[in-house]
mmCIF file of C-alpha atoms and ligand atoms in Angstrom:
data_model
loop_
_atom_site.group_PDB
_atom_site.id
_atom_site.type_symbol
_atom_site.label_atom_id
_atom_site.label_comp_id
_atom_site.label_asym_id
_atom_site.label_seq_id
_atom_site.Cartn_x
_atom_site.Cartn_y
_atom_site.Cartn_z
ATOM 1 C CA UNK A 1330 -66.099 21.445 2.222
ATOM 2 C CA UNK A 1331 -67.033 20.322 5.208
ATOM 3 C CA UNK A 1332 -66.911 23.313 8.160
ATOM 4 C CA UNK A 1333 -63.482 24.380 9.301
ATOM 5 C CA UNK A 1334 -63.012 22.109 12.974
ATOM 6 C CA UNK A 1335 -60.893 24.418 16.023
ATOM 7 C CA UNK A 1336 -58.635 22.092 17.273
ATOM 8 C CA UNK A 1337 -57.310 21.732 21.323
ATOM 9 C CA UNK A 1338 -54.983 19.691 22.837
ATOM 10 C CA UNK A 1339 -55.182 19.784 26.735
ATOM 11 C CA UNK A 1340 -52.357 18.962 28.574
ATOM 12 C CA UNK A 1341 -50.853 16.422 25.936
ATOM 13 C CA UNK A 1342 -47.691 14.031 26.764
ATOM 14 C CA UNK A 1343 -46.190 11.707 24.622
ATOM 15 C CA UNK A 1344 -43.324 9.169 26.263
ATOM 16 C CA UNK A 1345 -41.230 7.257 23.709
ATOM 17 C CA UNK A 1346 -39.854 4.068 26.418
ATOM 18 C CA UNK A 1347 -37.570 6.619 28.294
ATOM 19 C CA UNK A 1348 -38.218 10.107 25.993
ATOM 20 C CA UNK A 1349 -40.667 12.728 26.642
ATOM 21 C CA UNK A 1350 -40.638 13.926 23.048
ATOM 22 C CA UNK A 1351 -44.086 15.918 25.045
ATOM 23 C CA UNK A 1352 -44.292 17.751 27.298
ATOM 24 C CA UNK A 1353 -47.610 18.176 28.530
ATOM 25 C CA UNK A 1354 -49.051 21.211 25.874
ATOM 26 C CA UNK A 1355 -52.291 22.831 25.846
ATOM 27 C CA UNK A 1356 -53.190 24.797 22.963
ATOM 28 C CA UNK A 1357 -56.192 26.060 20.941
ATOM 29 C CA UNK A 1358 -56.406 26.400 17.141
ATOM 30 C CA UNK A 1359 -59.105 28.406 16.155
ATOM 31 C CA UNK A 1360 -61.335 26.762 13.443
ATOM 32 C CA UNK A 1361 -59.922 28.369 10.019
ATOM 33 C CA UNK A 1362 -57.155 29.855 11.520
ATOM 34 C CA UNK A 1363 -53.423 28.550 9.591
ATOM 35 C CA UNK A 1364 -50.900 27.750 12.257
ATOM 36 C CA UNK A 1365 -47.196 27.050 11.535
ATOM 37 C CA UNK A 1366 -45.608 24.930 14.303
ATOM 38 C CA UNK A 1367 -42.539 25.424 14.272
ATOM 39 C CA UNK A 1368 -38.839 25.111 16.101
ATOM 40 C CA UNK A 1369 -35.563 22.766 15.888
ATOM 41 C CA UNK A 1370 -35.407 19.909 14.534
ATOM 42 C CA UNK A 1371 -36.013 17.251 17.548
ATOM 43 C CA UNK A 1372 -38.129 19.822 19.266
ATOM 44 C CA UNK A 1373 -41.615 17.957 19.209
ATOM 45 C CA UNK A 1374 -43.008 19.351 16.386
ATOM 46 C CA UNK A 1375 -44.080 16.654 14.332
ATOM 47 C CA UNK A 1376 -44.581 13.887 17.275
ATOM 48 C CA UNK A 1377 -46.964 16.357 17.921
ATOM 49 C CA UNK A 1378 -48.683 16.499 15.100
ATOM 50 C CA UNK A 1379 -49.193 12.683 14.555
ATOM 51 C CA UNK A 1380 -50.515 13.307 17.863
ATOM 52 C CA UNK A 1381 -53.558 15.005 15.545
ATOM 53 C CA UNK A 1382 -54.137 13.173 12.874
ATOM 54 C CA UNK A 1383 -54.198 9.932 14.890
ATOM 55 C CA UNK A 1384 -50.930 8.109 13.369
ATOM 56 C CA UNK A 1385 -49.592 8.170 17.041
ATOM 57 C CA UNK A 1386 -51.439 7.525 20.285
ATOM 58 C CA UNK A 1387 -51.360 9.742 23.489
ATOM 59 C CA UNK A 1388 -49.536 8.431 26.541
ATOM 60 C CA UNK A 1389 -51.681 11.758 28.894
ATOM 61 C CA UNK A 1390 -53.878 14.527 28.664
ATOM 62 C CA UNK A 1391 -56.725 14.924 25.887
ATOM 63 C CA UNK A 1392 -57.059 15.737 21.840
ATOM 64 C CA UNK A 1393 -60.062 17.584 20.959
ATOM 65 C CA UNK A 1394 -61.042 18.892 17.335
ATOM 66 C CA UNK A 1395 -64.620 20.224 16.702
ATOM 67 C CA UNK A 1396 -64.573 20.130 20.663
ATOM 68 C CA UNK A 1397 -65.286 16.177 20.231
ATOM 69 C CA UNK A 1398 -62.151 13.935 21.924
ATOM 70 C CA UNK A 1399 -60.733 11.981 19.523
ATOM 71 C CA UNK A 1400 -58.381 10.685 21.486
ATOM 72 C CA UNK A 1401 -59.014 6.898 21.031
ATOM 73 C CA UNK A 1402 -60.212 7.832 16.786
ATOM 74 C CA UNK A 1403 -58.283 5.777 14.531
ATOM 75 C CA UNK A 1404 -56.537 9.412 11.881
ATOM 76 C CA UNK A 1405 -59.717 8.657 9.070
ATOM 77 C CA UNK A 1406 -62.447 8.518 11.648
ATOM 78 C CA UNK A 1407 -61.176 11.956 12.918
ATOM 79 C CA UNK A 1408 -62.562 14.660 10.568
ATOM 80 C CA UNK A 1409 -59.126 15.320 9.566
ATOM 81 C CA UNK A 1410 -55.792 14.832 7.002
ATOM 82 C CA UNK A 1411 -52.612 14.581 6.572
ATOM 83 C CA UNK A 1412 -49.702 15.495 3.991
ATOM 84 C CA UNK A 1413 -46.367 13.796 4.602
ATOM 85 C CA UNK A 1414 -43.468 15.433 3.820
ATOM 86 C CA UNK A 1415 -42.365 12.306 1.228
ATOM 87 C CA UNK A 1416 -45.777 13.118 -0.524
ATOM 88 C CA UNK A 1417 -46.558 9.360 -0.435
ATOM 89 C CA UNK A 1418 -47.857 8.775 -3.370
ATOM 90 C CA UNK A 1419 -48.754 5.377 -6.099
ATOM 91 C CA UNK A 1420 -45.686 5.481 -8.412
ATOM 92 C CA UNK A 1421 -48.187 3.112 -10.562
ATOM 93 C CA UNK A 1422 -51.193 4.863 -10.261
ATOM 94 C CA UNK A 1423 -52.279 7.626 -12.657
ATOM 95 C CA UNK A 1424 -53.045 11.117 -10.814
ATOM 96 C CA UNK A 1425 -56.267 10.500 -10.595
ATOM 97 C CA UNK A 1426 -56.103 7.125 -8.936
ATOM 98 C CA UNK A 1427 -53.579 8.120 -6.581
ATOM 99 C CA UNK A 1428 -56.563 11.183 -5.460
ATOM 100 C CA UNK A 1429 -59.519 8.854 -5.302
ATOM 101 C CA UNK A 1430 -57.355 6.274 -2.981
ATOM 102 C CA UNK A 1431 -58.799 7.258 0.318
ATOM 103 C CA UNK A 1432 -62.471 7.331 -1.680
ATOM 104 C CA UNK A 1433 -61.382 3.291 -3.373
ATOM 105 C CA UNK A 1434 -60.678 2.508 0.942
ATOM 106 C CA UNK A 1435 -64.079 4.121 1.754
ATOM 107 C CA UNK A 1436 -65.900 2.052 -0.429
ATOM 108 C CA UNK A 1437 -67.305 4.605 -3.543
ATOM 109 C CA UNK A 1438 -67.833 3.216 -6.698
ATOM 110 C CA UNK A 1439 -65.388 4.107 -9.140
ATOM 111 C CA UNK A 1440 -67.261 5.982 -11.649
ATOM 112 C CA UNK A 1441 -67.662 8.705 -9.083
ATOM 113 C CA UNK A 1442 -64.437 8.336 -7.244
ATOM 114 C CA UNK A 1443 -62.916 9.167 -10.788
ATOM 115 C CA UNK A 1444 -65.004 12.136 -11.249
ATOM 116 C CA UNK A 1445 -64.072 13.666 -7.887
ATOM 117 C CA UNK A 1446 -60.820 12.843 -8.035
ATOM 118 C CA UNK A 1447 -60.623 14.652 -11.569
ATOM 119 C CA UNK A 1448 -62.844 17.880 -10.170
ATOM 120 C CA UNK A 1449 -60.009 17.658 -7.856
ATOM 121 C CA UNK A 1450 -57.384 18.189 -9.377
ATOM 122 C CA UNK A 1451 -59.050 20.360 -11.888
ATOM 123 C CA UNK A 1452 -59.426 22.596 -8.174
ATOM 124 C CA UNK A 1453 -55.630 22.163 -8.691
ATOM 125 C CA UNK A 1454 -54.938 23.308 -11.933
ATOM 126 C CA UNK A 1455 -53.362 19.143 -12.895
ATOM 127 C CA UNK A 1456 -56.656 18.476 -15.352
ATOM 128 C CA UNK A 1457 -53.929 18.157 -17.861
ATOM 129 C CA UNK A 1458 -52.040 15.926 -16.402
ATOM 130 C CA UNK A 1459 -54.936 13.356 -14.733
ATOM 131 C CA UNK A 1460 -53.103 10.605 -17.106
ATOM 132 C CA UNK A 1461 -49.422 11.082 -15.502
ATOM 133 C CA UNK A 1462 -48.358 8.702 -13.036
ATOM 134 C CA UNK A 1463 -45.771 11.071 -9.853
ATOM 135 C CA UNK A 1464 -42.771 10.060 -11.737
ATOM 136 C CA UNK A 1465 -43.889 12.571 -14.949
ATOM 137 C CA UNK A 1466 -44.318 15.561 -12.849
ATOM 138 C CA UNK A 1467 -42.208 18.119 -11.322
ATOM 139 C CA UNK A 1468 -41.841 18.253 -7.725
ATOM 140 C CA UNK A 1469 -44.122 20.869 -7.500
ATOM 141 C CA UNK A 1470 -46.785 19.430 -9.160
ATOM 142 C CA UNK A 1471 -46.840 16.254 -6.752
ATOM 143 C CA UNK A 1472 -47.153 18.115 -3.817
ATOM 144 C CA UNK A 1473 -50.469 19.830 -5.527
ATOM 145 C CA UNK A 1474 -51.327 16.085 -6.420
ATOM 146 C CA UNK A 1475 -50.224 14.971 -2.670
ATOM 147 C CA UNK A 1476 -52.166 18.207 -1.592
ATOM 148 C CA UNK A 1477 -55.198 17.109 -3.830
ATOM 149 C CA UNK A 1478 -55.061 13.229 -2.274
ATOM 150 C CA UNK A 1479 -55.083 15.042 1.284
ATOM 151 C CA UNK A 1480 -57.903 17.117 1.024
ATOM 152 C CA UNK A 1481 -60.403 14.801 -1.035
ATOM 153 C CA UNK A 1482 -61.353 13.190 2.095
ATOM 154 C CA UNK A 1483 -63.723 16.544 2.626
ATOM 155 C CA UNK A 1484 -61.183 17.060 5.982
ATOM 156 C CA UNK A 1485 -62.225 19.664 8.444
ATOM 157 C CA UNK A 1486 -58.591 20.107 9.279
ATOM 158 C CA UNK A 1487 -54.777 19.655 7.211
ATOM 159 C CA UNK A 1488 -52.589 18.311 8.769
ATOM 160 C CA UNK A 1489 -49.293 19.777 6.764
ATOM 161 C CA UNK A 1490 -45.939 17.469 7.902
ATOM 162 C CA UNK A 1491 -43.297 19.822 6.245
ATOM 163 C CA UNK A 1492 -44.664 20.133 2.739
ATOM 164 C CA UNK A 1493 -42.026 22.402 1.285
ATOM 165 C CA UNK A 1494 -38.795 20.579 2.623
ATOM 166 C CA UNK A 1495 -38.745 18.621 -0.485
ATOM 167 C CA UNK A 1496 -38.307 21.658 -3.231
ATOM 168 C CA UNK A 1497 -36.109 23.579 -4.398
ATOM 169 C CA UNK A 1498 -35.857 27.464 -3.312
ATOM 170 C CA UNK A 1499 -37.662 29.037 -5.443
ATOM 171 C CA UNK A 1500 -40.779 26.528 -5.887
ATOM 172 C CA UNK A 1501 -40.905 26.656 -1.995
ATOM 173 C CA UNK A 1502 -41.442 29.870 -2.329
ATOM 174 C CA UNK A 1503 -44.001 29.508 -4.881
ATOM 175 C CA UNK A 1504 -45.743 27.097 -3.261
ATOM 176 C CA UNK A 1505 -45.760 29.129 -0.048
ATOM 177 C CA UNK A 1506 -47.996 31.201 -1.737
ATOM 178 C CA UNK A 1507 -50.305 28.636 -3.417
ATOM 179 C CA UNK A 1508 -50.856 26.629 0.375
ATOM 180 C CA UNK A 1509 -51.872 30.205 1.751
ATOM 181 C CA UNK A 1510 -54.074 31.211 -1.096
ATOM 182 C CA UNK A 1511 -55.906 27.612 -1.045
ATOM 183 C CA UNK A 1512 -55.899 27.921 2.638
ATOM 184 C CA UNK A 1513 -57.721 30.958 2.501
ATOM 185 C CA UNK A 1514 -60.343 29.938 0.129
ATOM 186 C CA UNK A 1515 -60.798 27.143 1.639
ATOM 187 C CA UNK A 1516 -61.427 28.397 4.545
ATOM 188 C CA UNK A 1517 -59.970 25.021 6.159
ATOM 189 C CA UNK A 1518 -57.969 24.987 9.649
ATOM 190 C CA UNK A 1519 -54.406 23.847 8.085
ATOM 191 C CA UNK A 1520 -51.750 22.717 11.279
ATOM 192 C CA UNK A 1521 -47.759 22.414 8.938
ATOM 193 C CA UNK A 1522 -44.353 21.258 10.780
ATOM 194 C CA UNK A 1523 -41.693 23.465 9.836
ATOM 195 C CA UNK A 1524 -38.040 24.260 11.285
ATOM 196 C CA UNK A 1525 -38.510 27.642 9.166
ATOM 197 C CA UNK A 1526 -39.021 30.913 10.961
ATOM 198 C CA UNK A 1527 -40.186 32.663 7.311
ATOM 199 C CA UNK A 1528 -42.068 30.177 6.788
ATOM 200 C CA UNK A 1529 -43.606 30.005 9.774
ATOM 201 C CA UNK A 1530 -43.664 34.098 10.008
ATOM 202 C CA UNK A 1531 -44.795 34.133 5.362
ATOM 203 C CA UNK A 1532 -48.191 31.608 6.126
ATOM 204 C CA UNK A 1533 -49.212 31.474 9.868
ATOM 205 C CA UNK A 1534 -51.915 33.377 10.986
ATOM 206 C CA UNK A 1535 -50.271 31.766 14.281
ATOM 207 C CA UNK A 1536 -47.478 30.254 15.058
ATOM 208 C CA UNK A 1537 -46.013 28.253 18.054
ATOM 209 C CA UNK A 1538 -42.827 27.959 18.970
ATOM 210 C CA UNK A 1539 -41.458 24.775 20.361
ATOM 211 C CA UNK A 1540 -38.486 23.371 21.812
ATOM 212 C CA UNK A 1541 -37.306 20.382 23.474
ATOM 213 C CA UNK A 1542 -41.576 19.375 23.743
ATOM 214 C CA UNK A 1543 -42.406 22.229 25.570
ATOM 215 C CA UNK A 1544 -44.319 26.075 23.830
ATOM 216 C CA UNK A 1545 -42.707 28.811 24.668
ATOM 217 C CA UNK A 1546 -44.560 30.917 22.466
ATOM 218 C CA UNK A 1547 -47.999 30.656 20.859
ATOM 219 C CA UNK A 1548 -49.111 34.177 19.271
ATOM 220 C CA UNK A 1549 -49.635 36.198 15.864
ATOM 221 C CA UNK A 1550 -46.727 35.570 13.731
ATOM 222 C CA UNK A 1551 -46.443 40.032 14.510
ATOM 223 C CA UNK A 1552 -46.198 39.425 18.477
ATOM 224 C CA UNK A 1553 -43.395 36.714 18.143
ATOM 225 C CA UNK A 1554 -41.638 38.794 16.221
ATOM 226 C CA UNK A 1555 -41.753 41.927 18.175
ATOM 227 C CA UNK A 1556 -42.255 40.822 21.083
ATOM 228 C CA UNK A 1557 -40.448 37.142 21.986
ATOM 229 C CA UNK A 1558 -41.655 35.958 25.258
ATOM 230 C CA UNK A 1559 -38.880 34.373 26.177
ATOM 231 C CA UNK A 1560 -34.901 34.282 25.624
ATOM 232 C CA UNK A 1561 -35.142 31.404 22.894
ATOM 233 C CA UNK A 1562 -37.647 33.302 21.248
ATOM 234 C CA UNK A 1563 -35.795 36.311 20.737
ATOM 235 C CA UNK A 1564 -32.637 33.832 20.012
ATOM 236 C CA UNK A 1565 -34.909 31.121 17.760
ATOM 237 C CA UNK A 1566 -36.642 34.413 15.669
ATOM 238 C CA UNK A 1567 -33.030 36.284 15.153
ATOM 239 C CA UNK A 1568 -35.292 39.593 16.021
ATOM 240 C CA UNK A 1569 -33.634 40.411 18.708
ATOM 241 C CA UNK A 1570 -30.512 40.268 20.901
ATOM 242 C CA UNK A 1571 -29.952 38.977 24.293
ATOM 243 C CA UNK A 1572 -28.235 40.277 27.325
ATOM 244 C CA UNK A 1573 -28.765 38.280 30.832
ATOM 245 C CA UNK A 1574 -27.510 39.760 33.647
ATOM 246 C CA UNK A 1575 -28.285 40.371 37.536
ATOM 247 C CA UNK A 1576 -30.998 42.513 38.233
ATOM 248 C CA UNK A 1577 -30.350 45.720 40.525
ATOM 249 C CA UNK A 1578 -32.771 47.579 39.766
ATOM 250 C CA UNK A 1579 -37.056 47.241 39.210
ATOM 251 C CA UNK A 1580 -39.602 50.448 38.834
ATOM 252 C CA UNK A 1581 -42.725 50.410 38.174
ATOM 253 C CA UNK A 1582 -42.607 49.095 34.268
ATOM 254 C CA UNK A 1583 -38.817 48.923 34.172
ATOM 255 C CA UNK A 1584 -36.167 46.391 35.355
ATOM 256 C CA UNK A 1585 -32.260 47.341 35.613
ATOM 257 C CA UNK A 1586 -29.251 44.579 34.717
ATOM 258 C CA UNK A 1587 -25.780 44.460 35.195
ATOM 259 C CA UNK A 1588 -24.035 41.980 32.955
ATOM 260 C CA UNK A 1589 -20.333 40.444 34.194
ATOM 261 C CA UNK A 1590 -18.665 43.348 32.200
ATOM 262 C CA UNK A 1591 -20.588 45.787 35.109
ATOM 263 C CA UNK A 1592 -22.032 47.280 32.167
ATOM 264 C CA UNK A 1593 -26.061 48.187 33.351
ATOM 265 C CA UNK A 1594 -29.081 47.328 30.872
ATOM 266 C CA UNK A 1595 -32.670 48.931 31.525
ATOM 267 C CA UNK A 1596 -35.847 46.599 30.070
ATOM 268 C CA UNK A 1597 -38.655 47.864 29.746
ATOM 269 C CA UNK A 1598 -41.855 44.998 31.733
ATOM 270 C CA UNK A 1599 -41.326 43.616 34.927
ATOM 271 C CA UNK A 1600 -38.939 40.574 35.887
ATOM 272 C CA UNK A 1601 -40.554 37.597 37.351
ATOM 273 C CA UNK A 1602 -41.187 37.906 41.089
ATOM 274 C CA UNK A 1603 -38.134 36.919 43.734
ATOM 275 C CA UNK A 1604 -35.728 36.558 40.658
ATOM 276 C CA UNK A 1605 -32.047 37.288 40.662
ATOM 277 C CA UNK A 1606 -31.559 37.468 36.834
ATOM 278 C CA UNK A 1607 -33.007 38.193 34.240
ATOM 279 C CA UNK A 1608 -32.930 38.805 30.299
ATOM 280 C CA UNK A 1609 -34.068 41.593 27.915
ATOM 281 C CA UNK A 1610 -33.742 41.813 24.465
ATOM 282 C CA UNK A 1611 -32.671 44.292 22.410
ATOM 283 C CA UNK A 1612 -34.756 44.190 18.840
ATOM 284 C CA UNK A 1613 -31.567 43.723 16.711
ATOM 285 C CA UNK A 1614 -32.951 45.596 13.399
ATOM 286 C CA UNK A 1615 -33.556 48.567 15.866
ATOM 287 C CA UNK A 1616 -30.614 48.619 17.183
ATOM 288 C CA UNK A 1617 -28.072 51.638 15.187
ATOM 289 C CA UNK A 1618 -24.992 52.996 14.451
ATOM 290 C CA UNK A 1619 -24.717 56.365 16.475
ATOM 291 C CA UNK A 1620 -21.743 59.428 16.409
ATOM 292 C CA UNK A 1621 -19.869 59.223 20.032
ATOM 293 C CA UNK A 1622 -21.900 62.584 21.623
ATOM 294 C CA UNK A 1623 -24.805 61.783 20.477
ATOM 295 C CA UNK A 1624 -26.335 60.939 23.999
ATOM 296 C CA UNK A 1625 -28.455 57.399 23.875
ATOM 297 C CA UNK A 1626 -28.813 53.866 25.375
ATOM 298 C CA UNK A 1627 -26.710 50.943 24.533
ATOM 299 C CA UNK A 1628 -22.277 50.639 24.542
ATOM 300 C CA UNK A 1629 -19.274 50.535 22.745
ATOM 301 C CA UNK A 1630 -18.572 47.349 21.138
ATOM 302 C CA UNK A 1631 -15.761 46.561 18.275
ATOM 303 C CA UNK A 1632 -17.680 45.395 14.406
ATOM 304 C CA UNK A 1633 -15.993 41.542 14.981
ATOM 305 C CA UNK A 1634 -18.230 41.104 11.472
ATOM 306 C CA UNK A 1635 -19.997 42.649 8.888
ATOM 307 C CA UNK A 1636 -22.495 40.484 6.472
ATOM 308 C CA UNK A 1637 -24.021 42.674 3.216
ATOM 309 C CA UNK A 1638 -27.248 40.412 3.355
ATOM 310 C CA UNK A 1639 -28.534 43.097 -0.100
ATOM 311 C CA UNK A 1640 -31.336 44.837 1.653
ATOM 312 C CA UNK A 1641 -29.548 45.084 5.548
ATOM 313 C CA UNK A 1642 -26.239 44.286 6.553
ATOM 314 C CA UNK A 1643 -25.659 42.512 9.196
ATOM 315 C CA UNK A 1644 -22.954 43.698 11.967
ATOM 316 C CA UNK A 1645 -20.855 41.223 14.857
ATOM 317 C CA UNK A 1646 -20.078 44.010 17.400
ATOM 318 C CA UNK A 1647 -18.430 42.373 20.767
ATOM 319 C CA UNK A 1648 -18.275 44.897 23.833
ATOM 320 C CA UNK A 1649 -19.688 45.965 27.186
ATOM 321 C CA UNK A 1650 -19.400 42.071 27.994
ATOM 322 C CA UNK A 1651 -21.448 40.853 26.059
ATOM 323 C CA UNK A 1652 -19.788 38.820 23.141
ATOM 324 C CA UNK A 1653 -22.092 38.611 19.793
ATOM 325 C CA UNK A 1654 -24.310 41.400 19.560
ATOM 326 C CA UNK A 1655 -26.155 41.666 15.936
ATOM 327 C CA UNK A 1656 -27.389 45.063 14.186
ATOM 328 C CA UNK A 1657 -29.323 44.985 11.188
ATOM 329 C CA UNK A 1658 -29.068 48.274 9.768
ATOM 330 C CA UNK A 1659 -30.571 48.932 5.700
ATOM 331 C CA UNK A 1660 -28.215 48.750 2.952
ATOM 332 C CA UNK A 1661 -29.091 53.233 2.855
ATOM 333 C CA UNK A 1662 -27.705 53.997 6.487
ATOM 334 C CA UNK A 1663 -24.840 51.588 6.360
ATOM 335 C CA UNK A 1664 -22.694 52.365 3.025
ATOM 336 C CA UNK A 1665 -23.083 55.697 4.343
ATOM 337 C CA UNK A 1666 -20.991 55.451 6.897
ATOM 338 C CA UNK A 1667 -19.165 51.807 6.091
ATOM 339 C CA UNK A 1668 -17.571 50.524 9.309
ATOM 340 C CA UNK A 1669 -15.400 47.689 9.386
ATOM 341 C CA UNK A 1670 -14.075 44.416 11.518
ATOM 342 C CA UNK A 1671 -11.819 46.361 14.326
ATOM 343 C CA UNK A 1672 -13.965 49.039 14.251
ATOM 344 C CA UNK A 1673 -14.947 51.273 18.124
ATOM 345 C CA UNK A 1674 -19.164 51.820 17.525
ATOM 346 C CA UNK A 1675 -21.227 53.446 19.623
ATOM 347 C CA UNK A 1676 -24.713 52.058 19.446
ATOM 348 C CA UNK A 1677 -27.945 53.113 20.770
ATOM 349 C CA UNK A 1678 -31.310 52.203 21.099
ATOM 350 C CA UNK A 1679 -35.090 53.816 21.636
ATOM 351 C CA UNK A 1680 -35.902 52.607 25.467
ATOM 352 C CA UNK A 1681 -38.854 50.333 23.925
ATOM 353 C CA UNK A 1682 -36.431 48.524 21.808
ATOM 354 C CA UNK A 1683 -35.448 46.588 25.003
ATOM 355 C CA UNK A 1684 -38.012 45.018 26.959
ATOM 356 C CA UNK A 1685 -38.109 41.831 29.266
ATOM 357 C CA UNK A 1686 -38.257 37.981 28.543
ATOM 358 C CA UNK A 1687 -39.829 35.280 30.476
ATOM 359 C CA UNK A 1688 -39.475 31.805 31.493
ATOM 360 C CA UNK A 1689 -41.338 28.205 30.189
ATOM 361 C CA UNK A 1690 -42.765 26.968 33.385
ATOM 362 C CA UNK A 1691 -41.570 23.164 33.140
HETATM 363 P P1 LIG B 576 -39.055 17.173 15.266
HETATM 364 O O1 LIG B 576 -40.330 17.321 14.492
HETATM 365 O O2 LIG B 576 -39.643 18.403 15.949
HETATM 366 O O3 LIG B 576 -37.788 17.156 14.613
HETATM 367 P P2 LIG B 576 -40.900 14.960 16.305
HETATM 368 O O4 LIG B 576 -41.261 14.481 17.424
HETATM 369 O O5 LIG B 576 -40.105 13.658 15.630
HETATM 370 O O6 LIG B 576 -39.290 15.914 16.612
HETATM 371 O O7 LIG B 576 -39.249 14.363 17.402
HETATM 372 C C1 LIG B 576 -39.317 14.733 19.069
HETATM 373 C C2 LIG B 576 -38.724 13.742 20.383
HETATM 374 O O8 LIG B 576 -39.023 12.444 20.142
HETATM 375 C C3 LIG B 576 -36.938 12.977 19.748
HETATM 376 O O9 LIG B 576 -36.339 13.284 20.537
HETATM 377 C C4 LIG B 576 -37.123 12.264 19.035
HETATM 378 O O10 LIG B 576 -35.625 11.095 18.805
HETATM 379 C C5 LIG B 576 -38.093 11.081 19.555
HETATM 380 N N1 LIG B 576 -39.327 10.583 19.005
HETATM 381 C C6 LIG B 576 -39.227 10.543 17.597
HETATM 382 N N2 LIG B 576 -40.145 9.666 17.703
HETATM 383 C C7 LIG B 576 -40.151 8.443 17.963
HETATM 384 C C8 LIG B 576 -40.246 7.419 18.095
HETATM 385 N N3 LIG B 576 -40.436 6.514 17.356
HETATM 386 N N4 LIG B 576 -39.057 6.273 18.642
HETATM 387 C C9 LIG B 576 -38.286 6.823 20.128
HETATM 388 N N5 LIG B 576 -38.579 8.882 19.625
HETATM 389 C C10 LIG B 576 -39.377 9.231 19.225
#
C-alpha cells in the first residue's frame, strides 16, 4: 500500500444553483486518521466527500491531498478511492473481475490484474467466493467486495459514503469493527460519512460535525462528547441538555444565566464577548436525583416520561422554565429509588458538569 495522505480543505464551498450546500469549510485530516463526517441528512456531508473524491467540482476554495492542490484532477488521478453506499458492484461479473475492474481500466494485463484481485480477496477473507457473482453473497460479504475493489488501486485515502447503511443492525456492528481493524492495519486515511452518532463515536479518531453546510466542531470523539462546542453539537450528540438564558453574572471562569422562568444556572466558561444571552450544557449522564434536603446545584422538576433502556434509564423532566431536561441514570441507581411520571424530583449536578457553549461564526 502507498503512504497515507493528509487531506486539507481550505475555505471550500459548493453552490448548486441557489442552494449553498457547503459554506467555506476548512478542515485538516492528518494522514492515517479515521475521520467521520457526521450530521443530519442534508447538512453537506456527501457533497464534501464527493468534492474530496473529485466526483463534484468545487465552487470555491482549495482541496489538498498530501500537500498538493487537486481541485482540477479527475478522481482516478487523486490517489483517493471511493466506496459507495450501494456498493455499485457489477452483477454480471464474478468477484475477481469486480475487484480487478479499475486495474482493467488502467490497462493492466489480465493475468496480473486477476492475481492482484485474488490477493485483495484473500485480505478480505473472500477467496472461497472468488468465482461467485455479487447476488450470491450476503450483505456483509458484498461490502467487503466493495472495499476490496476500492483498495486495489492502492489509494492514499479511502472515502466511504454511508458504507454501513445497507446492513442490518447486527451486521452493521460487526462490519464496523472490521472497518476499524482494516483502517488500523493499513494505516490509511479514511473519511467516512455517517448520520449515526454511535457509529462515529465507535470508529473515528476525528469527528467532524456538520450542520447546514458548516462545520460545528472537529475534534476527538471524547472532546465532542465531553466538551460540545455549540448547542447543535450538544443536542445532536445527546450528551448534554442545553439551557438558554439571559446573562446575569459574568465572573472569571463562570457565567450565570437566568431562564424565562426566573431560575438561575451557572456554568464553567466565559460567554462570547458582548453577548446578552448564553447557552449552557449539562451532562445528561451526570445529573442525578438528590434528596430534597441535600445541598446541590440544579432545580426541581416533574417527571414527564421514563424509558428503561436496559443498562440505563432515561428520565424526561420539565420544570424551572425548562421544557425537556434529560437525565440518564444507571439501572442500579434508578431501581434503588424508582420514580414515575408526575413525580416531583429535585435534580443536582456538579459545577464542572455544566459548561458554557459557543457558536459557529457564519
Ligand atoms: P448529506 O450528505 O449531509 O445528507 P448532501 O451533501 O447530500 O447532504 O446535500 C447537501 C445539500 O445540497 C442539500 O440541501 C441537498 O439538497 C443539496 N444538493 C446535494 N446534491 C445536489 C445536486 N446535485 N443538486 C442540487 N442540490 C444538491
